[in-house]
């Protein structure tokens, strides 16, 4: 049983304000979801292209290294970045209280 059945009902203005507030929150939530989708969808759709470009770039670097005799620099830089990422992730994962 609602309290306003015993006492005075909320006025039309109060009910209209509550309705407008509720729909404003729903609209804002929908806009946030659409905005996130607009950012995430192109990135996910471009992933196969990015994977192909990365593969071709690695192949090109290896070809250039074999032609010039200079070792592939990307592998050394990439492995260093990977090691640093693993070190930082491990520090964060093990440092948090359980």
mmCIF file with all atom_site columns, C-alpha atoms in Angstrom:
data_model
loop_
_atom_site.group_PDB
_atom_site.id
_atom_site.type_symbol
_atom_site.label_atom_id
_atom_site.label_alt_id
_atom_site.label_comp_id
_atom_site.label_asym_id
_atom_site.label_entity_id
_atom_site.label_seq_id
_atom_site.pdbx_PDB_ins_code
_atom_site.Cartn_x
_atom_site.Cartn_y
_atom_site.Cartn_z
_atom_site.occupancy
_atom_site.B_iso_or_equiv
_atom_site.pdbx_formal_charge
_atom_site.auth_seq_id
_atom_site.auth_comp_id
_atom_site.auth_asym_id
_atom_site.auth_atom_id
_atom_site.pdbx_PDB_model_num
ATOM 1  C CA . UNK A 1 1  ? 0.000  0.000   0.000   1.00 0.00 ? 1  UNK A CA 1
ATOM 2  C CA . UNK A 1 2  ? 1.464  3.337   -1.038  1.00 0.00 ? 2  UNK A CA 1
ATOM 3  C CA . UNK A 1 3  ? 1.695  6.143   1.467   1.00 0.00 ? 3  UNK A CA 1
ATOM 4  C CA . UNK A 1 4  ? -0.097 8.532   -0.838  1.00 0.00 ? 4  UNK A CA 1
ATOM 5  C CA . UNK A 1 5  ? -3.216 6.375   -0.717  1.00 0.00 ? 5  UNK A CA 1
ATOM 6  C CA . UNK A 1 6  ? -3.578 7.420   2.894   1.00 0.00 ? 6  UNK A CA 1
ATOM 7  C CA . UNK A 1 7  ? -2.229 10.963  2.592   1.00 0.00 ? 7  UNK A CA 1
ATOM 8  C CA . UNK A 1 8  ? -2.268 13.407  -0.285  1.00 0.00 ? 8  UNK A CA 1
ATOM 9  C CA . UNK A 1 9  ? -1.203 12.162  -3.735  1.00 0.00 ? 9  UNK A CA 1
ATOM 10 C CA . UNK A 1 10 ? 1.826  13.799  -5.343  1.00 0.00 ? 10 UNK A CA 1
ATOM 11 C CA . UNK A 1 11 ? 0.742  16.689  -7.508  1.00 0.00 ? 11 UNK A CA 1
ATOM 12 C CA . UNK A 1 12 ? 0.792  16.661  -11.291 1.00 0.00 ? 12 UNK A CA 1
ATOM 13 C CA . UNK A 1 13 ? 3.915  18.809  -11.333 1.00 0.00 ? 13 UNK A CA 1
ATOM 14 C CA . UNK A 1 14 ? 5.793  16.422  -9.028  1.00 0.00 ? 14 UNK A CA 1
ATOM 15 C CA . UNK A 1 15 ? 4.748  13.402  -11.089 1.00 0.00 ? 15 UNK A CA 1
ATOM 16 C CA . UNK A 1 16 ? 5.693  15.136  -14.341 1.00 0.00 ? 16 UNK A CA 1
ATOM 17 C CA . UNK A 1 17 ? 9.082  16.108  -12.897 1.00 0.00 ? 17 UNK A CA 1
ATOM 18 C CA . UNK A 1 18 ? 9.718  12.541  -11.762 1.00 0.00 ? 18 UNK A CA 1
ATOM 19 C CA . UNK A 1 19 ? 8.699  11.195  -15.195 1.00 0.00 ? 19 UNK A CA 1
ATOM 20 C CA . UNK A 1 20 ? 10.937 13.721  -16.988 1.00 0.00 ? 20 UNK A CA 1
ATOM 21 C CA . UNK A 1 21 ? 13.862 12.911  -14.688 1.00 0.00 ? 21 UNK A CA 1
ATOM 22 C CA . UNK A 1 22 ? 13.466 9.190   -15.203 1.00 0.00 ? 22 UNK A CA 1
ATOM 23 C CA . UNK A 1 23 ? 13.401 9.537   -18.996 1.00 0.00 ? 23 UNK A CA 1
ATOM 24 C CA . UNK A 1 24 ? 16.340 11.951  -18.931 1.00 0.00 ? 24 UNK A CA 1
ATOM 25 C CA . UNK A 1 25 ? 18.452 9.361   -17.101 1.00 0.00 ? 25 UNK A CA 1
ATOM 26 C CA . UNK A 1 26 ? 17.372 6.667   -19.561 1.00 0.00 ? 26 UNK A CA 1
ATOM 27 C CA . UNK A 1 27 ? 18.214 8.897   -22.517 1.00 0.00 ? 27 UNK A CA 1
ATOM 28 C CA . UNK A 1 28 ? 21.633 9.752   -21.075 1.00 0.00 ? 28 UNK A CA 1
ATOM 29 C CA . UNK A 1 29 ? 22.367 6.056   -20.488 1.00 0.00 ? 29 UNK A CA 1
ATOM 30 C CA . UNK A 1 30 ? 21.385 5.280   -24.070 1.00 0.00 ? 30 UNK A CA 1
ATOM 31 C CA . UNK A 1 31 ? 23.610 8.080   -25.378 1.00 0.00 ? 31 UNK A CA 1
ATOM 32 C CA . UNK A 1 32 ? 26.571 6.770   -23.365 1.00 0.00 ? 32 UNK A CA 1
ATOM 33 C CA . UNK A 1 33 ? 26.062 3.266   -24.751 1.00 0.00 ? 33 UNK A CA 1
ATOM 34 C CA . UNK A 1 34 ? 25.776 4.565   -28.315 1.00 0.00 ? 34 UNK A CA 1
ATOM 35 C CA . UNK A 1 35 ? 28.923 6.675   -27.827 1.00 0.00 ? 35 UNK A CA 1
ATOM 36 C CA . UNK A 1 36 ? 30.897 3.693   -26.516 1.00 0.00 ? 36 UNK A CA 1
ATOM 37 C CA . UNK A 1 37 ? 29.620 1.573   -29.385 1.00 0.00 ? 37 UNK A CA 1
ATOM 38 C CA . UNK A 1 38 ? 30.693 4.236   -31.882 1.00 0.00 ? 38 UNK A CA 1
ATOM 39 C CA . UNK A 1 39 ? 34.221 4.068   -30.473 1.00 0.00 ? 39 UNK A CA 1
ATOM 40 C CA . UNK A 1 40 ? 34.524 0.309   -29.965 1.00 0.00 ? 40 UNK A CA 1
ATOM 41 C CA . UNK A 1 41 ? 32.904 -0.945  -33.184 1.00 0.00 ? 41 UNK A CA 1
ATOM 42 C CA . UNK A 1 42 ? 35.349 0.687   -35.647 1.00 0.00 ? 42 UNK A CA 1
ATOM 43 C CA . UNK A 1 43 ? 38.302 -0.540  -33.587 1.00 0.00 ? 43 UNK A CA 1
ATOM 44 C CA . UNK A 1 44 ? 36.997 -4.091  -33.547 1.00 0.00 ? 44 UNK A CA 1
ATOM 45 C CA . UNK A 1 45 ? 36.134 -3.942  -37.235 1.00 0.00 ? 45 UNK A CA 1
ATOM 46 C CA . UNK A 1 46 ? 39.637 -2.655  -38.076 1.00 0.00 ? 46 UNK A CA 1
ATOM 47 C CA . UNK A 1 47 ? 41.377 -5.394  -36.102 1.00 0.00 ? 47 UNK A CA 1
ATOM 48 C CA . UNK A 1 48 ? 41.898 -7.807  -39.034 1.00 0.00 ? 48 UNK A CA 1
ATOM 49 C CA . UNK A 1 49 ? 43.351 -4.968  -41.097 1.00 0.00 ? 49 UNK A CA 1
ATOM 50 C CA . UNK A 1 50 ? 45.677 -3.967  -38.264 1.00 0.00 ? 50 UNK A CA 1
ATOM 51 C CA . UNK A 1 51 ? 46.768 -7.587  -37.802 1.00 0.00 ? 51 UNK A CA 1
ATOM 52 C CA . UNK A 1 52 ? 47.518 -7.860  -41.532 1.00 0.00 ? 52 UNK A CA 1
ATOM 53 C CA . UNK A 1 53 ? 49.465 -4.580  -41.533 1.00 0.00 ? 53 UNK A CA 1
ATOM 54 C CA . UNK A 1 54 ? 51.478 -5.668  -38.491 1.00 0.00 ? 54 UNK A CA 1
ATOM 55 C CA . UNK A 1 55 ? 52.324 -8.979  -40.162 1.00 0.00 ? 55 UNK A CA 1
ATOM 56 C CA . UNK A 1 56 ? 53.390 -7.229  -43.366 1.00 0.00 ? 56 UNK A CA 1
ATOM 57 C CA . UNK A 1 57 ? 55.477 -4.713  -41.393 1.00 0.00 ? 57 UNK A CA 1
ATOM 58 C CA . UNK A 1 58 ? 57.261 -7.537  -39.557 1.00 0.00 ? 58 UNK A CA 1
ATOM 59 C CA . UNK A 1 59 ? 57.892 -9.321  -42.845 1.00 0.00 ? 59 UNK A CA 1
ATOM 60 C CA . UNK A 1 60 ? 59.195 -6.098  -44.406 1.00 0.00 ? 60 UNK A CA 1
ATOM 61 C CA . UNK A 1 61 ? 61.541 -5.541  -41.481 1.00 0.00 ? 61 UNK A CA 1
ATOM 62 C CA . UNK A 1 62 ? 62.931 -9.071  -41.753 1.00 0.00 ? 62 UNK A CA 1
ATOM 63 C CA . UNK A 1 63 ? 63.383 -8.665  -45.515 1.00 0.00 ? 63 UNK A CA 1
ATOM 64 C CA . UNK A 1 64 ? 65.165 -5.321  -45.020 1.00 0.00 ? 64 UNK A CA 1
ATOM 65 C CA . UNK A 1 65 ? 67.388 -6.895  -42.352 1.00 0.00 ? 65 UNK A CA 1
ATOM 66 C CA . UNK A 1 66 ? 68.373 -9.705  -44.690 1.00 0.00 ? 66 UNK A CA 1
ATOM 67 C CA . UNK A 1 67 ? 69.140 -7.287  -47.552 1.00 0.00 ? 67 UNK A CA 1
ATOM 68 C CA . UNK A 1 68 ? 71.058 -4.691  -45.515 1.00 0.00 ? 68 UNK A CA 1
ATOM 69 C CA . UNK A 1 69 ? 72.705 -7.031  -43.020 1.00 0.00 ? 69 UNK A CA 1
ATOM 70 C CA . UNK A 1 70 ? 71.454 -4.902  -40.097 1.00 0.00 ? 70 UNK A CA 1
ATOM 71 C CA . UNK A 1 71 ? 69.578 -6.910  -37.489 1.00 0.00 ? 71 UNK A CA 1
ATOM 72 C CA . UNK A 1 72 ? 65.845 -6.387  -36.954 1.00 0.00 ? 72 UNK A CA 1
ATOM 73 C CA . UNK A 1 73 ? 65.450 -3.567  -34.438 1.00 0.00 ? 73 UNK A CA 1
ATOM 74 C CA . UNK A 1 74 ? 61.701 -4.011  -33.920 1.00 0.00 ? 74 UNK A CA 1
ATOM 75 C CA . UNK A 1 75 ? 62.150 -7.417  -32.304 1.00 0.00 ? 75 UNK A CA 1
ATOM 76 C CA . UNK A 1 76 ? 64.589 -6.048  -29.725 1.00 0.00 ? 76 UNK A CA 1
ATOM 77 C CA . UNK A 1 77 ? 62.398 -3.059  -28.917 1.00 0.00 ? 77 UNK A CA 1
ATOM 78 C CA . UNK A 1 78 ? 59.242 -5.165  -28.825 1.00 0.00 ? 78 UNK A CA 1
ATOM 79 C CA . UNK A 1 79 ? 60.710 -7.777  -26.500 1.00 0.00 ? 79 UNK A CA 1
ATOM 80 C CA . UNK A 1 80 ? 61.901 -5.038  -24.133 1.00 0.00 ? 80 UNK A CA 1
ATOM 81 C CA . UNK A 1 81 ? 58.440 -3.512  -24.031 1.00 0.00 ? 81 UNK A CA 1
ATOM 82 C CA . UNK A 1 82 ? 56.886 -6.919  -23.432 1.00 0.00 ? 82 UNK A CA 1
ATOM 83 C CA . UNK A 1 83 ? 59.285 -7.647  -20.565 1.00 0.00 ? 83 UNK A CA 1
ATOM 84 C CA . UNK A 1 84 ? 58.518 -4.287  -18.961 1.00 0.00 ? 84 UNK A CA 1
ATOM 85 C CA . UNK A 1 85 ? 54.768 -4.849  -19.308 1.00 0.00 ? 85 UNK A CA 1
ATOM 86 C CA . UNK A 1 86 ? 55.001 -8.313  -17.730 1.00 0.00 ? 86 UNK A CA 1
ATOM 87 C CA . UNK A 1 87 ? 57.143 -6.956  -14.882 1.00 0.00 ? 87 UNK A CA 1
ATOM 88 C CA . UNK A 1 88 ? 54.705 -4.109  -14.161 1.00 0.00 ? 88 UNK A CA 1
ATOM 89 C CA . UNK A 1 89 ? 51.640 -6.352  -14.435 1.00 0.00 ? 89 UNK A CA 1
ATOM 90 C CA . UNK A 1 90 ? 53.187 -8.912  -12.089 1.00 0.00 ? 90 UNK A CA 1
ATOM 91 C CA . UNK A 1 91 ? 54.078 -6.181  -9.583  1.00 0.00 ? 91 UNK A CA 1
ATOM 92 C CA . UNK A 1 92 ? 50.502 -4.867  -9.630  1.00 0.00 ? 92 UNK A CA 1
ATOM 93 C CA . UNK A 1 93 ? 48.943 -8.319  -9.461  1.00 0.00 ? 93 UNK A CA 1
ATOM 94 C CA . UNK A 1 94 ? 51.050 -9.563  -6.550  1.00 0.00 ? 94 UNK A CA 1
ATOM 95 C CA . UNK A 1 95 ? 51.130 -6.266  -4.626  1.00 0.00 ? 95 UNK A CA 1
ATOM 96 C CA . UNK A 1 96 ? 47.365 -5.986  -4.115  1.00 0.00 ? 96 UNK A CA 1
ATOM 97 C CA . UNK A 1 97 ? 45.999 -7.194  -0.775  1.00 0.00 ? 97 UNK A CA 1
ATOM 98 C CA . UNK A 1 98 ? 43.873 -10.325 -1.031  1.00 0.00 ? 98 UNK A CA 1
#
